[in-house]
Short mmCIF file of C-alpha atoms in Angstrom, two decimals:
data_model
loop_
_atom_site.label_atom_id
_atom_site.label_comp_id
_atom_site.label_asym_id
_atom_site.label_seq_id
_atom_site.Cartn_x
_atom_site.Cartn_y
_atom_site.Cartn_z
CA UNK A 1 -66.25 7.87 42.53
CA UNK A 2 -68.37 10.63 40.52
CA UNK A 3 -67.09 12.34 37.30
CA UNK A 4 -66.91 15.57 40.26
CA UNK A 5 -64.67 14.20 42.55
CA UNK A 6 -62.38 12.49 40.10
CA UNK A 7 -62.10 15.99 37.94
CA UNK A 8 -61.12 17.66 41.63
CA UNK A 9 -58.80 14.54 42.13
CA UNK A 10 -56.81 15.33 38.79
CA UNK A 11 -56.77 18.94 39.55
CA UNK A 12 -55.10 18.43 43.07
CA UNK A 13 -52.55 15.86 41.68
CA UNK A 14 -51.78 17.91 38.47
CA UNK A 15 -50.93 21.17 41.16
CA UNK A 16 -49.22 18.83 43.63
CA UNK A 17 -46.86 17.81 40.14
CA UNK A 18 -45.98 20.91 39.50
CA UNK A 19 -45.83 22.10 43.11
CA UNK A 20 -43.22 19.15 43.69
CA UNK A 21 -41.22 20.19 40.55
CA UNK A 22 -41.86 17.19 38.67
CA UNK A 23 -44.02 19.17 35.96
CA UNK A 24 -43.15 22.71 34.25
CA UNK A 25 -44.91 25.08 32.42
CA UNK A 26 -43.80 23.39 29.11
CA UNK A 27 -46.20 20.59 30.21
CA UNK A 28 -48.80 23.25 30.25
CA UNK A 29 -47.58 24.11 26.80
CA UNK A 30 -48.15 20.41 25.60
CA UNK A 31 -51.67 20.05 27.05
CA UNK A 32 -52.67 22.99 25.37
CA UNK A 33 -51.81 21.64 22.01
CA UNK A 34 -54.41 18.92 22.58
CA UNK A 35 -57.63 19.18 21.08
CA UNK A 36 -60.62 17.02 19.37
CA UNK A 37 -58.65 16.65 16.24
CA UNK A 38 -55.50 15.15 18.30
CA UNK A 39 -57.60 13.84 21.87
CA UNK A 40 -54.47 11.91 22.56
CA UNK A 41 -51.47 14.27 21.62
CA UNK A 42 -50.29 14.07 25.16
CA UNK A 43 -50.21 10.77 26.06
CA UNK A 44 -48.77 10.05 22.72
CA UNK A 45 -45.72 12.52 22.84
CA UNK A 46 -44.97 11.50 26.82
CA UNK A 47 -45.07 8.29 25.23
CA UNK A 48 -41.79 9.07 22.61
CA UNK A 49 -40.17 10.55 25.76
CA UNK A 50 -40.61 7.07 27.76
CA UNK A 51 -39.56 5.44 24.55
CA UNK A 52 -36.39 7.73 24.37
CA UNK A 53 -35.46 7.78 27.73
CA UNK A 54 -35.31 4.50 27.99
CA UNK A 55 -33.06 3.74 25.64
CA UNK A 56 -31.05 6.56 26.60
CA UNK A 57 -30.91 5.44 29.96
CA UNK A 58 -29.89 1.99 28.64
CA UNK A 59 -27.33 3.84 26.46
CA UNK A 60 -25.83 6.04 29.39
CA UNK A 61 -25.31 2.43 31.56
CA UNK A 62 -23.25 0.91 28.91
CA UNK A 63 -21.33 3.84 28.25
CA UNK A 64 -20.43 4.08 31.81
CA UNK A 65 -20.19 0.53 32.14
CA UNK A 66 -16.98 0.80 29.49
CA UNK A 67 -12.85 0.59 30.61
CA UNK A 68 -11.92 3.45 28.80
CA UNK A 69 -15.23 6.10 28.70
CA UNK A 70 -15.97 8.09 25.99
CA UNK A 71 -17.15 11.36 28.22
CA UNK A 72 -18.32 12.96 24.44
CA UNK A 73 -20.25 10.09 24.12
CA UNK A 74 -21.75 9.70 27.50
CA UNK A 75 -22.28 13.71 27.42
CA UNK A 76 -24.05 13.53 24.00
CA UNK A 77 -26.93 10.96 25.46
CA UNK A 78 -27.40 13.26 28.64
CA UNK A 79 -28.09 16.68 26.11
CA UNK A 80 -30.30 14.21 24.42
CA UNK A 81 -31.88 13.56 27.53
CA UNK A 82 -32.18 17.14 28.58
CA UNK A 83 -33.79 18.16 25.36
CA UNK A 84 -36.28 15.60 25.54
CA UNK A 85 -37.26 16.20 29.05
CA UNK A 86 -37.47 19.66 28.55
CA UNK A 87 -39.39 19.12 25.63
CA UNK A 88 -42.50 17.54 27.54
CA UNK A 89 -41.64 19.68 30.97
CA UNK A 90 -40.03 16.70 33.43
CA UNK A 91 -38.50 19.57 35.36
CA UNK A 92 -36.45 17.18 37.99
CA UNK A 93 -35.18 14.80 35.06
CA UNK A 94 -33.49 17.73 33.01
CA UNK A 95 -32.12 19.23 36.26
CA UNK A 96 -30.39 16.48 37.40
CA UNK A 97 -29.08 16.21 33.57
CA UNK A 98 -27.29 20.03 33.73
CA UNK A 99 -25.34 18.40 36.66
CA UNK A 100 -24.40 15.16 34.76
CA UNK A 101 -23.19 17.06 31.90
CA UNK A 102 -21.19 19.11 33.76
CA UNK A 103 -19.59 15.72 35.62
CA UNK A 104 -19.12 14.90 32.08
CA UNK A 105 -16.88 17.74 30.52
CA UNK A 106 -14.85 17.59 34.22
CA UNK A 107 -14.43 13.46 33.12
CA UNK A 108 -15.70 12.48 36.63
CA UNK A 109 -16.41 9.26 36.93
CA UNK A 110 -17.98 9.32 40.20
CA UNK A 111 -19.93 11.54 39.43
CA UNK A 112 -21.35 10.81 36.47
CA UNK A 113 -22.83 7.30 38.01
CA UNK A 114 -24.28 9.17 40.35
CA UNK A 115 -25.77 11.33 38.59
CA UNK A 116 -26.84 8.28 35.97
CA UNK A 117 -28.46 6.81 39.60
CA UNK A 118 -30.61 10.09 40.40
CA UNK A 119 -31.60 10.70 36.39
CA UNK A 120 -32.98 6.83 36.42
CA UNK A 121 -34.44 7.73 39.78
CA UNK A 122 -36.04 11.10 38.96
CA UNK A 123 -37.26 9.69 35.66
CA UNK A 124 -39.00 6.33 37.17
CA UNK A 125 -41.05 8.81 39.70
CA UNK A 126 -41.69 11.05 36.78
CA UNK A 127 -43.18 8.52 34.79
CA UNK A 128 -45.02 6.63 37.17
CA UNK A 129 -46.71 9.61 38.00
CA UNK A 130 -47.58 10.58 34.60
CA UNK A 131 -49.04 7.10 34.40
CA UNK A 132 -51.21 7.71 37.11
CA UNK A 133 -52.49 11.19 35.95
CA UNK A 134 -53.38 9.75 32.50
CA UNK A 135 -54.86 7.00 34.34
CA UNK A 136 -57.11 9.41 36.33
CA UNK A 137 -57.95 11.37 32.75
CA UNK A 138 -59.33 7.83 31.81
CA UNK A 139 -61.43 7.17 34.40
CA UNK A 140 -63.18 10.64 33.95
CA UNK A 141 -63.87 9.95 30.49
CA UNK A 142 -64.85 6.51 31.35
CA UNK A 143 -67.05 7.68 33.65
CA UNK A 144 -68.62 10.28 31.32
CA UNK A 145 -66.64 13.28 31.92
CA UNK A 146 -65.99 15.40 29.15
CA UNK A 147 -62.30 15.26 28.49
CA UNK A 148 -59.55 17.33 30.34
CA UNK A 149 -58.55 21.14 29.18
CA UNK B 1 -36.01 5.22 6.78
CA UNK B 2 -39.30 7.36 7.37
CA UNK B 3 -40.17 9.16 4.45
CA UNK B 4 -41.02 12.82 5.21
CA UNK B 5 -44.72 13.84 5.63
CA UNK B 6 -46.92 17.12 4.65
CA UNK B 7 -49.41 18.06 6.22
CA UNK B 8 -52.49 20.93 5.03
CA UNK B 9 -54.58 22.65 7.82
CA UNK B 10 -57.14 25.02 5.75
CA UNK B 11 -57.52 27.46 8.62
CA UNK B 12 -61.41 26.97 7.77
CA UNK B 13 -62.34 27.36 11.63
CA UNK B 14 -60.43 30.37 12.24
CA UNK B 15 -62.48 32.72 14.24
CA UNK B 16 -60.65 36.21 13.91
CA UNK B 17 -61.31 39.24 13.46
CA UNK B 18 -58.17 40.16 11.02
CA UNK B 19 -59.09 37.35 8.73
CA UNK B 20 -58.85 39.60 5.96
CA UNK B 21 -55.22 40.20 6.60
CA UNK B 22 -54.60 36.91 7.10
CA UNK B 23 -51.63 35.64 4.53
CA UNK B 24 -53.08 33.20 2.07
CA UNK B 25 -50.55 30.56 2.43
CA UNK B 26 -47.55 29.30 4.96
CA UNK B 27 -45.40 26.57 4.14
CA UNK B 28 -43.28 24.98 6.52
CA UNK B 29 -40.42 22.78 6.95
CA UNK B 30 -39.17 21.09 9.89
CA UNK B 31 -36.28 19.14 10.03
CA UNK B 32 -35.30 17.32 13.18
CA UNK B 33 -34.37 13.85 13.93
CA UNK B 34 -36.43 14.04 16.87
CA UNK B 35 -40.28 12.57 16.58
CA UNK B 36 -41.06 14.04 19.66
CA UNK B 37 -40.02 17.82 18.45
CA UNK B 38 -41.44 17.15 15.27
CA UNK B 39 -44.84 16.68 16.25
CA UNK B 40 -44.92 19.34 18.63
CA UNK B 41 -43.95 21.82 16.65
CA UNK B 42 -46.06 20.37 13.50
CA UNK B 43 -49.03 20.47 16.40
CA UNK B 44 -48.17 23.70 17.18
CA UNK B 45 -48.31 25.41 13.33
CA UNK B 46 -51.43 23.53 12.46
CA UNK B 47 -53.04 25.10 15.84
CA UNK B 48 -51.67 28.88 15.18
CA UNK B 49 -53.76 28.78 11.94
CA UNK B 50 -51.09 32.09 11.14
CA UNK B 51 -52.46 31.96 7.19
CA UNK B 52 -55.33 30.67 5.49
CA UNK B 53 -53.46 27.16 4.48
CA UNK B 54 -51.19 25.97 6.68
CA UNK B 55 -48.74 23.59 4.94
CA UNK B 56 -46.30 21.37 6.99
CA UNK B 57 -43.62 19.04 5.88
CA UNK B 58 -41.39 17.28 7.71
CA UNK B 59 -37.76 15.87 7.41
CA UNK B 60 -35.34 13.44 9.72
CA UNK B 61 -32.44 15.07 8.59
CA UNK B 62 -30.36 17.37 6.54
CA UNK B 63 -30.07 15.57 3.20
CA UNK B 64 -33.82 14.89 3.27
CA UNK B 65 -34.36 18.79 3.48
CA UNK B 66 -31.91 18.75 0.32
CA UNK B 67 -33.75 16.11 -1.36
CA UNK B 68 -37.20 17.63 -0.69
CA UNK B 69 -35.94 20.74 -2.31
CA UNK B 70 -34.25 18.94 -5.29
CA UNK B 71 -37.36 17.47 -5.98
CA UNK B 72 -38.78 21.22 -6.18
CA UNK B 73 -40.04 21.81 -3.41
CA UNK B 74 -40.41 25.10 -1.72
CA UNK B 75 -41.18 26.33 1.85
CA UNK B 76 -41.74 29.74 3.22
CA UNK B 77 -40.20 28.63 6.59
CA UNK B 78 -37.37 26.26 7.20
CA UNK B 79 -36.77 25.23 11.04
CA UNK B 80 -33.74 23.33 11.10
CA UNK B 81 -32.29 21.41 14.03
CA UNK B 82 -28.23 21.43 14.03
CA UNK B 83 -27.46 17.62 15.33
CA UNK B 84 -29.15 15.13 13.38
CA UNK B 85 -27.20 11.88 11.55
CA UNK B 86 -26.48 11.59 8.19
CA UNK B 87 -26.35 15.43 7.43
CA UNK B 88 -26.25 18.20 10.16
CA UNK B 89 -28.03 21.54 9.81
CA UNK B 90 -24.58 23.27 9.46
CA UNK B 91 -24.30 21.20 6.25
CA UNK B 92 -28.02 21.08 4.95
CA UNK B 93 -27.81 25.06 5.51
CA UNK B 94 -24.90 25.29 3.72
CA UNK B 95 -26.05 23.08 0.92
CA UNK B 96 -29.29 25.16 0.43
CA UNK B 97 -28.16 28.60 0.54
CA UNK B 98 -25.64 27.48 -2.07
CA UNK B 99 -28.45 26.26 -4.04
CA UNK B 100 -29.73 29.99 -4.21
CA UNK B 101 -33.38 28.60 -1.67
CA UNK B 102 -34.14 31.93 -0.42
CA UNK B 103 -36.54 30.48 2.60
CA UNK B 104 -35.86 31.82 6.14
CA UNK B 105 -34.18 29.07 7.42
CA UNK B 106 -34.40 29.26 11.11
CA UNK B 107 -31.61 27.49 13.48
CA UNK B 108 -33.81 25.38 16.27
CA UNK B 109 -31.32 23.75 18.72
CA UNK B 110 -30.76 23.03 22.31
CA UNK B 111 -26.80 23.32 21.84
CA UNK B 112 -25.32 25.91 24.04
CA UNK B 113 -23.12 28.67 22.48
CA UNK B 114 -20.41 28.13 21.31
CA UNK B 115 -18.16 27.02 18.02
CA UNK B 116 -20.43 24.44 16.82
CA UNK B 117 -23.21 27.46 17.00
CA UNK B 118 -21.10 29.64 15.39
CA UNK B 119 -20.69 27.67 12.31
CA UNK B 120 -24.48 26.95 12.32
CA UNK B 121 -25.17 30.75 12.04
CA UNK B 122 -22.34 31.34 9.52
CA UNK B 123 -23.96 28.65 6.92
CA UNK B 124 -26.55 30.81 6.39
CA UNK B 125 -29.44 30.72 9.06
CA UNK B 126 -31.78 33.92 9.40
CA UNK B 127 -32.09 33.34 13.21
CA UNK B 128 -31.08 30.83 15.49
CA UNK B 129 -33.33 29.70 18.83
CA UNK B 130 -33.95 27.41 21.28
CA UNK B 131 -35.87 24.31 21.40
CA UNK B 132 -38.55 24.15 21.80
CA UNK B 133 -39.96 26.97 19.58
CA UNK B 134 -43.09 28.88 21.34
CA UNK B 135 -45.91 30.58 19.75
CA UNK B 136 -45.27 33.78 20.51
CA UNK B 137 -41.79 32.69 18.59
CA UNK B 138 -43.14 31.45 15.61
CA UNK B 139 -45.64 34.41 15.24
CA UNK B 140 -42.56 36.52 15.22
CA UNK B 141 -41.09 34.51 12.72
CA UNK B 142 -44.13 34.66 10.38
CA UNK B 143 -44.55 38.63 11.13
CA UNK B 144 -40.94 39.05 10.11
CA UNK B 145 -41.79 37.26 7.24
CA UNK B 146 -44.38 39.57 6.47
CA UNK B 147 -42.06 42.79 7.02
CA UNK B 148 -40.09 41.49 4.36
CA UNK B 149 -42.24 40.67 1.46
#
């Protein structure tokens, strides 16, 4: 494929991201803080949200996972989740954490595992596509595209 | 523990046409326990080139802040997050407004209204928003800083 079509295949997928909710305008935000001094600043700060997610997410199953749950605790990883996600613009993730917090300060059980299913959910889709847009970026510089604005 | 880090951004590429009026210098200080917010926002000051030297520092948490300023330190612009270990921003405000630093020191937090808010406001904080901080928000922040000089 030609630096052309690939450029008009990253366009289409980034509007089909944000068309499908998976991408906000705080994304936009973060993409226009790259520049030649900082070439990777996206990747690198997505990175620190798959790094914290993770071990939120890891966090939020053992807290659940406990006999007697600690709802502050549990309700203090998901507002560290929302901030995070909101910081970088995963739109679905942070939405499905306004609902968790709220199963939280009701001490729902129930629902708070399923919410802790849908976050894991939302956030696996969100970073597997964010994988594959970076993924595109690379091929169009690897292909000798200037890179992305 | 990381140690906090300045950065200097000379503003030598600004293209603008009020570069004359352009304050000399603008020192900054963010403290949040957050990589991910810290970089943005650090990104973001270096890339509004709002005075001729930009000078960022950063901090992972409310005693740092106080250590930084013990050392003698001094920062036109404090933005302080309100949750972070060790010291909060309630505390660190409190601490440095009894310590006579006349900085504005600038709430930046994702917590909802409420008591904990409250108390964040009352330690001393010229303003209080939400994270994460926007240009147009931190040019307001720097023209108010202006106004009153």
């Amino acid at each position: 494929m030609d630096v052309a079509q690939l450029k008009r295949q990253l366009f289409a997928y980034t509007a089909l991201l944000f068309h499908e909710g998976f991408l906000d305008e705080q994304f936009t935000q973060l993409q226009q803080l790259q520049d030649e001094n900082n070439p990777d600043f996206v990747v690198e700060v997505v990175s620190l949200f798959f790094d914290d997610s993770e071990r939120l997410l890891n966090e939020l199953a053992k807290a659940l996972d406990q006999q007697n749950i600690d709802f502050k605790k549990v309700d203090a990883h998901v507002h560290q989740l929302k901030g995070s996600s909101s910081s970088i613009g995963a739109q679905r993730v942070q939405r499905v954490c306004i609902a968790f917090r709220n199963y939280c300060q009701d001490k729902n059980v129930e629902g708070c595992l399923k919410c802790l299913q849908q976050v894991k959910h939302e956030f696996s889709l969100v970073k597997n596509k964010l994988e594959t847009l970076f993924n595109l970026e690379k091929q169009i510089l690897a292909a000798g595209g200037s890179p992305p604005t | 523990m990381a140690s906090p880090s300045t950065r200097i951004d000379d503003g030598r590429d600004v293209d603008s046409d009020n570069s004359g009026l352009m304050r000399e210098k603008l020192s900054v200080l963010i403290v949040d326990d957050e990589l991910l917010v810290r970089k943005v926002h650090e990104k973001l000051l270096s890339k509004l080139k709002l005075a001729k030297q930009v000078q960022t520092q950063t901090a992972t948490n409310g005693k740092e802040a106080l250590d930084l300023h013990l050392s003698g330190s001094s920062f036109d612009i404090i933005l302080m997050d309100l949750q972070m270990p060790i010291m909060d921003g309630t505390e660190a405000t409190k601490e440095l407004r009894a310590m006579r630093v006349e900085s504005m020191i600038v709430g930046v937090t994702s917590v909802d209204a409420g008591a904990d808010k409250e108390a964040f406001m009352e330690a001393g904080l010229d303003k209080c928003l939400p994270k994460l901080l926007t240009a147009d928000k931190i040019k307001s922040l720097v023209e108010t800083l202006e106004k009153n000089k």
